[in-house]
PDB file of C-alpha atoms in Angstrom:
ATOM      1  CA  MET A   1      19.869   9.698   6.806  1.00 79.00           C
ATOM      2  CA  THR A   2      16.463  10.891   7.996  1.00 91.00           C
ATOM      3  CA  PRO A   3      13.921  11.683   5.258  1.00 95.00           C
ATOM      4  CA  GLU A   4      12.301  15.087   5.440  1.00 97.00           C
ATOM      5  CA  ARG A   5       8.560  15.439   5.978  1.00 98.00           C
ATOM      6  CA  HIS A   6       6.703  17.848   3.733  1.00 98.00           C
ATOM      7  CA  THR A   7       3.110  18.658   2.798  1.00 98.00           C
ATOM      8  CA  PHE A   8       1.341  19.667  -0.393  1.00 98.00           C
ATOM      9  CA  SER A   9      -2.270  20.410  -1.257  1.00 98.00           C
ATOM     10  CA  HIS A  10      -4.532  18.446  -3.591  1.00 98.00           C
ATOM     11  CA  ARG A  11      -8.317  18.110  -3.757  1.00 98.00           C
ATOM     12  CA  GLY A  12      -8.454  20.800  -1.071  1.00 97.00           C
ATOM     13  CA  LEU A  13      -6.609  18.504   1.363  1.00 98.00           C
ATOM     14  CA  HIS A  14      -3.254  18.885   3.078  1.00 98.00           C
ATOM     15  CA  LEU A  15      -1.349  15.677   2.301  1.00 98.00           C
ATOM     16  CA  SER A  16       1.940  14.643   3.880  1.00 98.00           C
ATOM     17  CA  TYR A  17       4.921  12.731   2.520  1.00 98.00           C
ATOM     18  CA  LEU A  18       8.511  11.758   3.285  1.00 98.00           C
ATOM     19  CA  ASP A  19      11.262  12.707   0.834  1.00 98.00           C
ATOM     20  CA  SER A  20      14.799  11.361   1.203  1.00 98.00           C
ATOM     21  CA  ALA A  21      16.398  13.850  -1.225  1.00 98.00           C
ATOM     22  CA  PRO A  22      14.283  16.987  -1.725  1.00 97.00           C
ATOM     23  CA  ASN A  23      14.974  18.871  -4.962  1.00 92.00           C
ATOM     24  CA  ASP A  24      17.496  16.263  -6.141  1.00 96.00           C
ATOM     25  CA  HIS A  25      16.340  15.561  -9.685  1.00 94.00           C
ATOM     26  CA  LEU A  26      19.418  13.548 -10.610  1.00 96.00           C
ATOM     27  CA  ARG A  27      18.452  10.574  -8.443  1.00 97.00           C
ATOM     28  CA  PRO A  28      15.896   8.137  -9.912  1.00 98.00           C
ATOM     29  CA  ALA A  29      12.697   8.355  -7.892  1.00 98.00           C
ATOM     30  CA  VAL A  30      10.962   5.552  -5.998  1.00 98.00           C
ATOM     31  CA  LEU A  31       7.371   6.057  -4.857  1.00 98.00           C
ATOM     32  CA  LEU A  32       6.581   3.876  -1.807  1.00 98.00           C
ATOM     33  CA  LEU A  33       2.898   3.246  -1.071  1.00 98.00           C
ATOM     34  CA  HIS A  34       1.836   1.885   2.328  1.00 98.00           C
ATOM     35  CA  GLY A  35      -1.209  -0.214   3.121  1.00 98.00           C
ATOM     36  CA  PHE A  36      -3.552  -0.687   6.078  1.00 98.00           C
ATOM     37  CA  PRO A  37      -3.039  -0.002   8.975  1.00 98.00           C
ATOM     38  CA  ASP A  38       0.276   1.655   8.206  1.00 98.00           C
ATOM     39  CA  HIS A  39       1.666   5.046   7.203  1.00 98.00           C
ATOM     40  CA  ALA A  40       4.776   6.302   5.417  1.00 98.00           C
ATOM     41  CA  GLU A  41       7.152   5.517   8.288  1.00 97.00           C
ATOM     42  CA  MET A  42       6.734   1.785   7.616  1.00 98.00           C
ATOM     43  CA  TRP A  43       9.137   2.249   4.696  1.00 98.00           C
ATOM     44  CA  GLN A  44      12.069   3.507   6.796  1.00 98.00           C
ATOM     45  CA  PRO A  45      14.223   0.366   6.220  1.00 98.00           C
ATOM     46  CA  GLN A  46      13.662   0.591   2.463  1.00 98.00           C
ATOM     47  CA  ILE A  47      14.218   4.345   2.372  1.00 98.00           C
ATOM     48  CA  GLN A  48      17.597   3.949   4.075  1.00 98.00           C
ATOM     49  CA  ALA A  49      18.781   1.207   1.695  1.00 98.00           C
ATOM     50  CA  LEU A  50      17.434   2.744  -1.516  1.00 98.00           C
ATOM     51  CA  HIS A  51      18.688   6.232  -0.686  1.00 98.00           C
ATOM     52  CA  GLN A  52      22.145   4.873   0.080  1.00 98.00           C
ATOM     53  CA  ALA A  53      22.101   3.156  -3.330  1.00 98.00           C
ATOM     54  CA  GLY A  54      21.420   6.454  -5.081  1.00 97.00           C
ATOM     55  CA  PHE A  55      17.619   6.632  -5.260  1.00 98.00           C
ATOM     56  CA  ARG A  56      15.294   9.399  -4.142  1.00 98.00           C
ATOM     57  CA  CYS A  57      12.569   7.868  -1.975  1.00 98.00           C
ATOM     58  CA  ILE A  58       9.143   9.475  -1.718  1.00 98.00           C
ATOM     59  CA  ALA A  59       6.653   7.916   0.699  1.00 98.00           C
ATOM     60  CA  PRO A  60       3.236   9.576   0.991  1.00 98.00           C
ATOM     61  CA  ASP A  61       0.760   9.191   3.817  1.00 98.00           C
ATOM     62  CA  THR A  62      -2.436   8.131   2.043  1.00 98.00           C
ATOM     63  CA  VAL A  63      -5.382  10.481   2.614  1.00 98.00           C
ATOM     64  CA  GLY A  64      -6.658  10.041   6.175  1.00 98.00           C
ATOM     65  CA  CYS A  65      -3.516   8.211   7.288  1.00 98.00           C
ATOM     66  CA  GLY A  66      -0.428   9.313   9.187  1.00 98.00           C
ATOM     67  CA  HIS A  67      -0.022  13.082   8.959  1.00 98.00           C
ATOM     68  CA  SER A  68      -2.342  13.520   5.966  1.00 98.00           C
ATOM     69  CA  GLU A  69      -5.661  15.263   6.443  1.00 98.00           C
ATOM     70  CA  ILE A  70      -8.842  13.228   6.913  1.00 98.00           C
ATOM     71  CA  ALA A  71     -11.166  13.632   3.922  1.00 98.00           C
ATOM     72  CA  PRO A  72     -14.881  14.122   4.704  1.00 96.00           C
ATOM     73  CA  LYS A  73     -16.534  11.670   2.264  1.00 97.00           C
ATOM     74  CA  GLN A  74     -16.129   7.934   1.742  1.00 96.00           C
ATOM     75  CA  SER A  75     -15.740   8.480  -2.011  1.00 96.00           C
ATOM     76  CA  ASP A  76     -12.634  10.547  -1.267  1.00 98.00           C
ATOM     77  CA  TYR A  77     -10.893   7.226  -0.512  1.00 98.00           C
ATOM     78  CA  HIS A  78     -11.681   5.586  -3.858  1.00 97.00           C
ATOM     79  CA  ALA A  79      -8.598   4.166  -5.595  1.00 97.00           C
ATOM     80  CA  ASP A  80      -8.840   6.616  -8.491  1.00 97.00           C
ATOM     81  CA  ASN A  81      -8.840   9.575  -6.093  1.00 98.00           C
ATOM     82  CA  ILE A  82      -5.904   8.182  -4.122  1.00 98.00           C
ATOM     83  CA  ILE A  83      -3.997   7.611  -7.374  1.00 98.00           C
ATOM     84  CA  SER A  84      -4.741  11.202  -8.382  1.00 98.00           C
ATOM     85  CA  ASP A  85      -3.132  12.298  -5.086  1.00 98.00           C
ATOM     86  CA  HIS A  86       0.022  10.327  -5.834  1.00 98.00           C
ATOM     87  CA  LEU A  87       0.245  11.609  -9.408  1.00 98.00           C
ATOM     88  CA  ALA A  88      -0.301  15.151  -8.151  1.00 98.00           C
ATOM     89  CA  LEU A  89       2.549  14.647  -5.685  1.00 98.00           C
ATOM     90  CA  LEU A  90       4.902  13.543  -8.464  1.00 98.00           C
ATOM     91  CA  LYS A  91       3.831  16.532 -10.554  1.00 98.00           C
ATOM     92  CA  HIS A  92       4.358  18.816  -7.544  1.00 98.00           C
ATOM     93  CA  LEU A  93       7.909  17.443  -7.270  1.00 98.00           C
ATOM     94  CA  LYS A  94       8.462  17.730 -11.055  1.00 97.00           C
ATOM     95  CA  ILE A  95       8.953  13.968 -11.406  1.00 98.00           C
ATOM     96  CA  ASN A  96       7.679  12.552 -14.703  1.00 96.00           C
ATOM     97  CA  GLN A  97       8.307   8.882 -14.004  1.00 97.00           C
ATOM     98  CA  SER A  98       9.252   6.775 -10.987  1.00 98.00           C
ATOM     99  CA  HIS A  99       9.638   3.254  -9.782  1.00 98.00           C
ATOM    100  CA  VAL A 100       6.628   2.284  -7.660  1.00 98.00           C
ATOM    101  CA  VAL A 101       6.538  -0.020  -4.628  1.00 98.00           C
ATOM    102  CA  GLY A 102       3.336  -0.978  -2.828  1.00 98.00           C
ATOM    103  CA  HIS A 103       2.384  -3.182   0.109  1.00 98.00           C
ATOM    104  CA  ASP A 104      -1.113  -4.398   1.012  1.00 98.00           C
ATOM    105  CA  TRP A 105      -3.571  -1.664  -0.098  1.00 98.00           C
ATOM    106  CA  GLY A 106      -0.551   0.218  -1.366  1.00 98.00           C
ATOM    107  CA  ALA A 107       0.038  -2.735  -3.711  1.00 98.00           C
ATOM    108  CA  VAL A 108      -3.556  -2.521  -4.967  1.00 98.00           C
ATOM    109  CA  ILE A 109      -3.104   1.181  -5.658  1.00 98.00           C
ATOM    110  CA  ALA A 110       0.273   0.506  -7.307  1.00 98.00           C
ATOM    111  CA  TRP A 111      -1.223  -2.138  -9.636  1.00 98.00           C
ATOM    112  CA  ILE A 112      -4.007   0.197 -10.766  1.00 98.00           C
ATOM    113  CA  LEU A 113      -1.680   3.190 -11.084  1.00 98.00           C
ATOM    114  CA  ALA A 114       0.703   1.191 -13.285  1.00 98.00           C
ATOM    115  CA  ALA A 115      -2.195  -0.185 -15.361  1.00 98.00           C
ATOM    116  CA  LYS A 116      -3.984   3.116 -15.964  1.00 97.00           C
ATOM    117  CA  HIS A 117      -0.967   5.443 -16.079  1.00 98.00           C
ATOM    118  CA  PRO A 118       1.832   3.339 -17.611  1.00 98.00           C
ATOM    119  CA  SER A 119       3.934   6.329 -18.659  1.00 97.00           C
ATOM    120  CA  SER A 120       4.326   7.320 -14.984  1.00 98.00           C
ATOM    121  CA  VAL A 121       5.766   3.966 -13.850  1.00 98.00           C
ATOM    122  CA  GLN A 122       9.243   2.751 -14.730  1.00 98.00           C
ATOM    123  CA  ARG A 123       9.290  -0.494 -12.735  1.00 98.00           C
ATOM    124  CA  LEU A 124       6.727  -1.925 -10.341  1.00 98.00           C
ATOM    125  CA  ALA A 125       7.206  -3.932  -7.122  1.00 98.00           C
ATOM    126  CA  VAL A 126       4.155  -5.262  -5.291  1.00 98.00           C
ATOM    127  CA  MET A 127       4.114  -6.972  -1.915  1.00 98.00           C
ATOM    128  CA  SER A 128       1.493  -9.377  -0.551  1.00 98.00           C
ATOM    129  CA  VAL A 129      -1.430  -8.430  -2.825  1.00 98.00           C
ATOM    130  CA  GLY A 130      -1.550  -9.601  -6.416  1.00 98.00           C
ATOM    131  CA  HIS A 131      -3.284  -7.967  -9.373  1.00 98.00           C
ATOM    132  CA  PRO A 132      -6.738  -6.824  -8.169  1.00 97.00           C
ATOM    133  CA  THR A 133      -8.594  -8.919 -10.748  1.00 97.00           C
ATOM    134  CA  VAL A 134      -6.674 -12.034  -9.711  1.00 97.00           C
ATOM    135  CA  TYR A 135      -7.346 -11.246  -6.048  1.00 96.00           C
ATOM    136  CA  ALA A 136     -11.082 -10.890  -6.768  1.00 95.00           C
ATOM    137  CA  ARG A 137     -11.163 -14.230  -8.614  1.00 95.00           C
ATOM    138  CA  ALA A 138      -9.090 -16.143  -6.067  1.00 94.00           C
ATOM    139  CA  GLY A 139     -10.643 -19.223  -4.496  1.00 94.00           C
ATOM    140  CA  TRP A 140     -12.299 -19.984  -1.191  1.00 95.00           C
ATOM    141  CA  GLY A 141      -8.997 -19.968   0.677  1.00 97.00           C
ATOM    142  CA  GLN A 142      -8.509 -16.278  -0.071  1.00 96.00           C
ATOM    143  CA  LYS A 143     -12.133 -15.458   0.739  1.00 94.00           C
ATOM    144  CA  ARG A 144     -11.725 -17.159   4.114  1.00 96.00           C
ATOM    145  CA  ALA A 145      -8.414 -15.433   4.846  1.00 97.00           C
ATOM    146  CA  GLY A 146      -9.905 -12.050   3.970  1.00 96.00           C
ATOM    147  CA  TRP A 147     -13.042 -12.369   6.139  1.00 96.00           C
ATOM    148  CA  TYR A 148     -12.212  -9.127   7.921  1.00 96.00           C
ATOM    149  CA  THR A 149     -12.782  -7.132   4.707  1.00 95.00           C
ATOM    150  CA  LEU A 150     -16.503  -7.888   5.113  1.00 95.00           C
ATOM    151  CA  PHE A 151     -16.413  -7.006   8.814  1.00 96.00           C
ATOM    152  CA  PHE A 152     -14.856  -3.643   7.947  1.00 97.00           C
ATOM    153  CA  GLN A 153     -17.957  -2.817   5.868  1.00 96.00           C
ATOM    154  CA  LEU A 154     -20.061  -2.542   9.062  1.00 95.00           C
ATOM    155  CA  ARG A 155     -19.892   1.211   9.497  1.00 93.00           C
ATOM    156  CA  GLY A 156     -20.094   2.418  13.043  1.00 90.00           C
ATOM    157  CA  LEU A 157     -20.053  -1.049  14.613  1.00 95.00           C
ATOM    158  CA  ALA A 158     -16.691  -2.037  13.151  1.00 95.00           C
ATOM    159  CA  ASP A 159     -15.215   1.386  13.927  1.00 93.00           C
ATOM    160  CA  ARG A 160     -16.126   1.020  17.606  1.00 94.00           C
ATOM    161  CA  LEU A 161     -14.966  -2.577  17.954  1.00 97.00           C
ATOM    162  CA  LEU A 162     -11.681  -2.047  16.121  1.00 97.00           C
ATOM    163  CA  VAL A 163     -10.385   0.526  18.615  1.00 95.00           C
ATOM    164  CA  GLY A 164     -11.231  -1.695  21.613  1.00 94.00           C
ATOM    165  CA  ASN A 165      -9.526  -4.737  23.085  1.00 91.00           C
ATOM    166  CA  GLY A 166     -12.035  -7.503  22.333  1.00 93.00           C
ATOM    167  CA  ARG A 167     -12.171 -10.329  19.810  1.00 93.00           C
ATOM    168  CA  PHE A 168     -12.941  -7.956  16.923  1.00 95.00           C
ATOM    169  CA  SER A 169     -10.423  -5.289  17.841  1.00 97.00           C
ATOM    170  CA  LEU A 170      -7.708  -4.379  15.390  1.00 97.00           C
ATOM    171  CA  ARG A 171      -5.178  -5.595  17.957  1.00 96.00           C
ATOM    172  CA  GLN A 172      -6.684  -9.078  17.773  1.00 96.00           C
ATOM    173  CA  ILE A 173      -7.243  -9.201  14.009  1.00 96.00           C
ATOM    174  CA  PHE A 174      -3.837  -7.786  13.036  1.00 96.00           C
ATOM    175  CA  GLY A 175      -1.956  -8.839  16.161  1.00 92.00           C
ATOM    176  CA  SER A 176       0.992 -10.083  14.103  1.00 95.00           C
ATOM    177  CA  HIS A 177       1.916  -6.502  13.172  1.00 97.00           C
ATOM    178  CA  PRO A 178       5.452  -5.823  14.477  1.00 96.00           C
ATOM    179  CA  ASN A 179       4.509  -2.332  15.732  1.00 96.00           C
ATOM    180  CA  MET A 180       0.984  -2.918  17.035  1.00 96.00           C
ATOM    181  CA  ASP A 181       1.256  -0.539  20.003  1.00 96.00           C
ATOM    182  CA  GLU A 182       2.145   2.329  17.664  1.00 97.00           C
ATOM    183  CA  VAL A 183      -0.673   1.361  15.282  1.00 97.00           C
ATOM    184  CA  MET A 184      -3.299   1.354  18.043  1.00 97.00           C
ATOM    185  CA  SER A 185      -2.058   4.627  19.520  1.00 97.00           C
ATOM    186  CA  ARG A 186      -2.243   6.314  16.116  1.00 97.00           C
ATOM    187  CA  LEU A 187      -5.626   4.916  15.047  1.00 97.00           C
ATOM    188  CA  ARG A 188      -7.305   5.686  18.378  1.00 96.00           C
ATOM    189  CA  GLN A 189      -6.909   9.384  17.633  1.00 96.00           C
ATOM    190  CA  ALA A 190     -10.177  11.103  16.752  1.00 94.00           C
ATOM    191  CA  GLY A 191     -11.515   9.971  13.368  1.00 95.00           C
ATOM    192  CA  ARG A 192      -8.397   8.068  12.354  1.00 97.00           C
ATOM    193  CA  MET A 193      -9.738   4.497  12.513  1.00 97.00           C
ATOM    194  CA  ARG A 194     -12.785   5.340  10.425  1.00 96.00           C
ATOM    195  CA  ALA A 195     -10.602   7.181   7.924  1.00 97.00           C
ATOM    196  CA  ALA A 196      -8.195   4.252   7.667  1.00 97.00           C
ATOM    197  CA  VAL A 197     -10.887   1.627   7.007  1.00 97.00           C
ATOM    198  CA  ARG A 198     -12.676   3.791   4.458  1.00 97.00           C
ATOM    199  CA  ILE A 199     -10.322   2.498   1.784  1.00 97.00           C
ATOM    200  CA  TYR A 200     -12.012  -0.896   2.217  1.00 97.00           C
ATOM    201  CA  ARG A 201     -15.491   0.599   1.998  1.00 97.00           C
ATOM    202  CA  ALA A 202     -14.839   2.932  -0.923  1.00 97.00           C
ATOM    203  CA  ASN A 203     -13.259   0.210  -3.053  1.00 96.00           C
ATOM    204  CA  PHE A 204     -15.228  -2.934  -2.204  1.00 92.00           C
ATOM    205  CA  ALA A 205     -17.129  -2.998  -5.511  1.00 88.00           C
ATOM    206  CA  GLU A 206     -14.178  -1.569  -7.464  1.00 86.00           C
ATOM    207  CA  ILE A 207     -11.906  -4.461  -6.556  1.00 87.00           C
ATOM    208  CA  LEU A 208     -14.359  -7.362  -6.403  1.00 81.00           C
ATOM    209  CA  LEU A 209     -16.643  -6.534  -9.332  1.00 81.00           C
ATOM    210  CA  ARG A 210     -14.639  -4.557 -11.884  1.00 87.00           C
ATOM    211  CA  LYS A 211     -11.970  -5.989 -14.138  1.00 91.00           C
ATOM    212  CA  GLN A 212      -8.737  -4.004 -13.921  1.00 95.00           C
ATOM    213  CA  PRO A 213      -6.335  -3.630 -16.877  1.00 96.00           C
ATOM    214  CA  PRO A 214      -3.014  -5.493 -17.083  1.00 98.00           C
ATOM    215  CA  VAL A 215       0.278  -3.706 -16.462  1.00 98.00           C
ATOM    216  CA  THR A 216       3.177  -3.316 -18.884  1.00 98.00           C
ATOM    217  CA  ALA A 217       5.945  -2.263 -16.472  1.00 98.00           C
ATOM    218  CA  PRO A 218       8.528  -4.859 -15.438  1.00 98.00           C
ATOM    219  CA  THR A 219       7.018  -6.220 -12.232  1.00 98.00           C
ATOM    220  CA  LEU A 220       8.324  -7.946  -9.108  1.00 98.00           C
ATOM    221  CA  GLY A 221       5.759  -9.756  -6.964  1.00 98.00           C
ATOM    222  CA  LEU A 222       6.636 -10.683  -3.364  1.00 98.00           C
ATOM    223  CA  TRP A 223       4.557 -12.928  -1.109  1.00 98.00           C
ATOM    224  CA  SER A 224       5.288 -14.365   2.362  1.00 97.00           C
ATOM    225  CA  ALA A 225       4.685 -18.029   3.177  1.00 97.00           C
ATOM    226  CA  GLN A 226       3.154 -17.264   6.587  1.00 97.00           C
ATOM    227  CA  ASP A 227       0.880 -14.454   5.413  1.00 97.00           C
ATOM    228  CA  ALA A 228      -2.370 -14.953   7.332  1.00 96.00           C
ATOM    229  CA  PHE A 229      -4.395 -12.614   5.110  1.00 98.00           C
ATOM    230  CA  LEU A 230      -3.423 -13.453   1.530  1.00 98.00           C
ATOM    231  CA  THR A 231      -2.955 -16.723  -0.334  1.00 98.00           C
ATOM    232  CA  GLU A 232      -0.111 -17.504  -2.690  1.00 98.00           C
ATOM    233  CA  ASP A 233      -2.223 -18.090  -5.793  1.00 97.00           C
ATOM    234  CA  GLN A 234      -3.499 -14.503  -5.969  1.00 98.00           C
ATOM    235  CA  MET A 235       0.099 -13.272  -6.256  1.00 98.00           C
ATOM    236  CA  ARG A 236       1.593 -16.123  -8.282  1.00 98.00           C
ATOM    237  CA  ASP A 237      -1.206 -16.085 -10.863  1.00 98.00           C
ATOM    238  CA  SER A 238      -0.807 -12.338 -11.399  1.00 98.00           C
ATOM    239  CA  ALA A 239       1.775 -13.231 -14.041  1.00 98.00           C
ATOM    240  CA  ALA A 240      -1.102 -13.463 -16.527  1.00 98.00           C
ATOM    241  CA  TRP A 241      -1.869  -9.768 -15.928  1.00 98.00           C
ATOM    242  CA  VAL A 242       1.647  -8.469 -16.593  1.00 98.00           C
ATOM    243  CA  ASN A 243       2.408  -7.774 -20.254  1.00 97.00           C
ATOM    244  CA  GLY A 244       6.059  -7.177 -19.473  1.00 94.00           C
ATOM    245  CA  PRO A 245       8.826  -8.962 -17.564  1.00 97.00           C
ATOM    246  CA  TRP A 246       7.488 -10.667 -14.420  1.00 98.00           C
ATOM    247  CA  ARG A 247       9.301 -12.147 -11.448  1.00 98.00           C
ATOM    248  CA  TYR A 248       7.648 -13.828  -8.486  1.00 98.00           C
ATOM    249  CA  GLN A 249       9.564 -14.371  -5.237  1.00 98.00           C
ATOM    250  CA  LYS A 250       8.251 -16.299  -2.241  1.00 98.00           C
ATOM    251  CA  LEU A 251       9.659 -15.249   1.139  1.00 97.00           C
ATOM    252  CA  ASP A 252       9.492 -16.732   4.606  1.00 94.00           C
ATOM    253  CA  GLY A 253       7.727 -14.897   7.408  1.00 94.00           C
ATOM    254  CA  GLY A 254       4.442 -13.050   7.713  1.00 97.00           C
ATOM    255  CA  HIS A 255       2.515 -10.232   6.095  1.00 98.00           C
ATOM    256  CA  TRP A 256       4.685  -7.237   7.066  1.00 97.00           C
ATOM    257  CA  MET A 257       7.769  -8.305   5.132  1.00 97.00           C
ATOM    258  CA  SER A 258       9.142  -4.788   4.654  1.00 96.00           C
ATOM    259  CA  LEU A 259       9.586  -4.570   8.438  1.00 96.00           C
ATOM    260  CA  SER A 260      10.319  -8.153   9.475  1.00 95.00           C
ATOM    261  CA  GLN A 261      12.471  -9.112   6.475  1.00 96.00           C
ATOM    262  CA  SER A 262      13.799  -5.731   5.470  1.00 97.00           C
ATOM    263  CA  GLU A 263      17.252  -6.875   4.334  1.00 97.00           C
ATOM    264  CA  THR A 264      15.802  -9.481   1.982  1.00 98.00           C
ATOM    265  CA  VAL A 265      13.203  -7.071   0.638  1.00 98.00           C
ATOM    266  CA  ASN A 266      15.795  -4.325   0.178  1.00 98.00           C
ATOM    267  CA  ALA A 267      18.086  -6.618  -1.795  1.00 98.00           C
ATOM    268  CA  LEU A 268      15.244  -7.738  -4.060  1.00 98.00           C
ATOM    269  CA  LEU A 269      14.115  -4.155  -4.712  1.00 98.00           C
ATOM    270  CA  LEU A 270      17.640  -3.024  -5.545  1.00 98.00           C
ATOM    271  CA  GLU A 271      18.129  -5.939  -7.899  1.00 98.00           C
ATOM    272  CA  HIS A 272      14.803  -5.193  -9.590  1.00 98.00           C
ATOM    273  CA  PHE A 273      15.409  -1.455  -9.987  1.00 98.00           C
ATOM    274  CA  CYS A 274      19.043  -1.740 -11.032  1.00 94.00           C
ATOM    275  CA  THR A 275      18.654  -4.471 -13.662  1.00 80.00           C
TER     276      THR A 275
END
């Protein structure tokens, strides 16, 4: 099964998404939200497994990423605007409620979406990144692991260095990515690296300085023991920000668990959504 790629318009932008079962309103929907430096195709292993189990999988390319149009202003990449894109997509597809899965920045967006729009989220699964308020309050270990988030704030300089091959290139910082050649090829296209890192710049104060609401949806939190960018406490301690059923699962391996440990992740998602 190969998901179909479609586009829709919102905020005057052409936004792209994958849909495993277009126009099938009998299947329960799963919205899959990618992080940095990824795009919708990262979810292919999960799309295959979830579709086979009877779900309709919808994976958008976040604004500026993948096949979605690059927005002109940094504020266009604020979490609330990205969430409005995802809600507009569900409305476009006539889906009132879905399960939501997020990884990395997609997890941040998923947390906030579930907190601010609880009626739109049936069950929530978040990978790597815990509740944004817990992440912001995490200790020195997390601050040290996330040093690159400060580097990404250096507009112009960071954009130039990230597309190169030196110490501060994306290839060096995120060299553990399983598909790094594809990532670099995609983000070296005109304007794509700057667009991709704008999510860090548009949301720096939002995540670090503003308290986000708790979520009520049943929530599964997944974290990998060898994650070089995120510490366990910021995921484990997110339990205090879930006012519904909460399950935390620690996995082996590194940050990109949906790709490197797809069978384990798929089984956990199916168990969570089918309970």
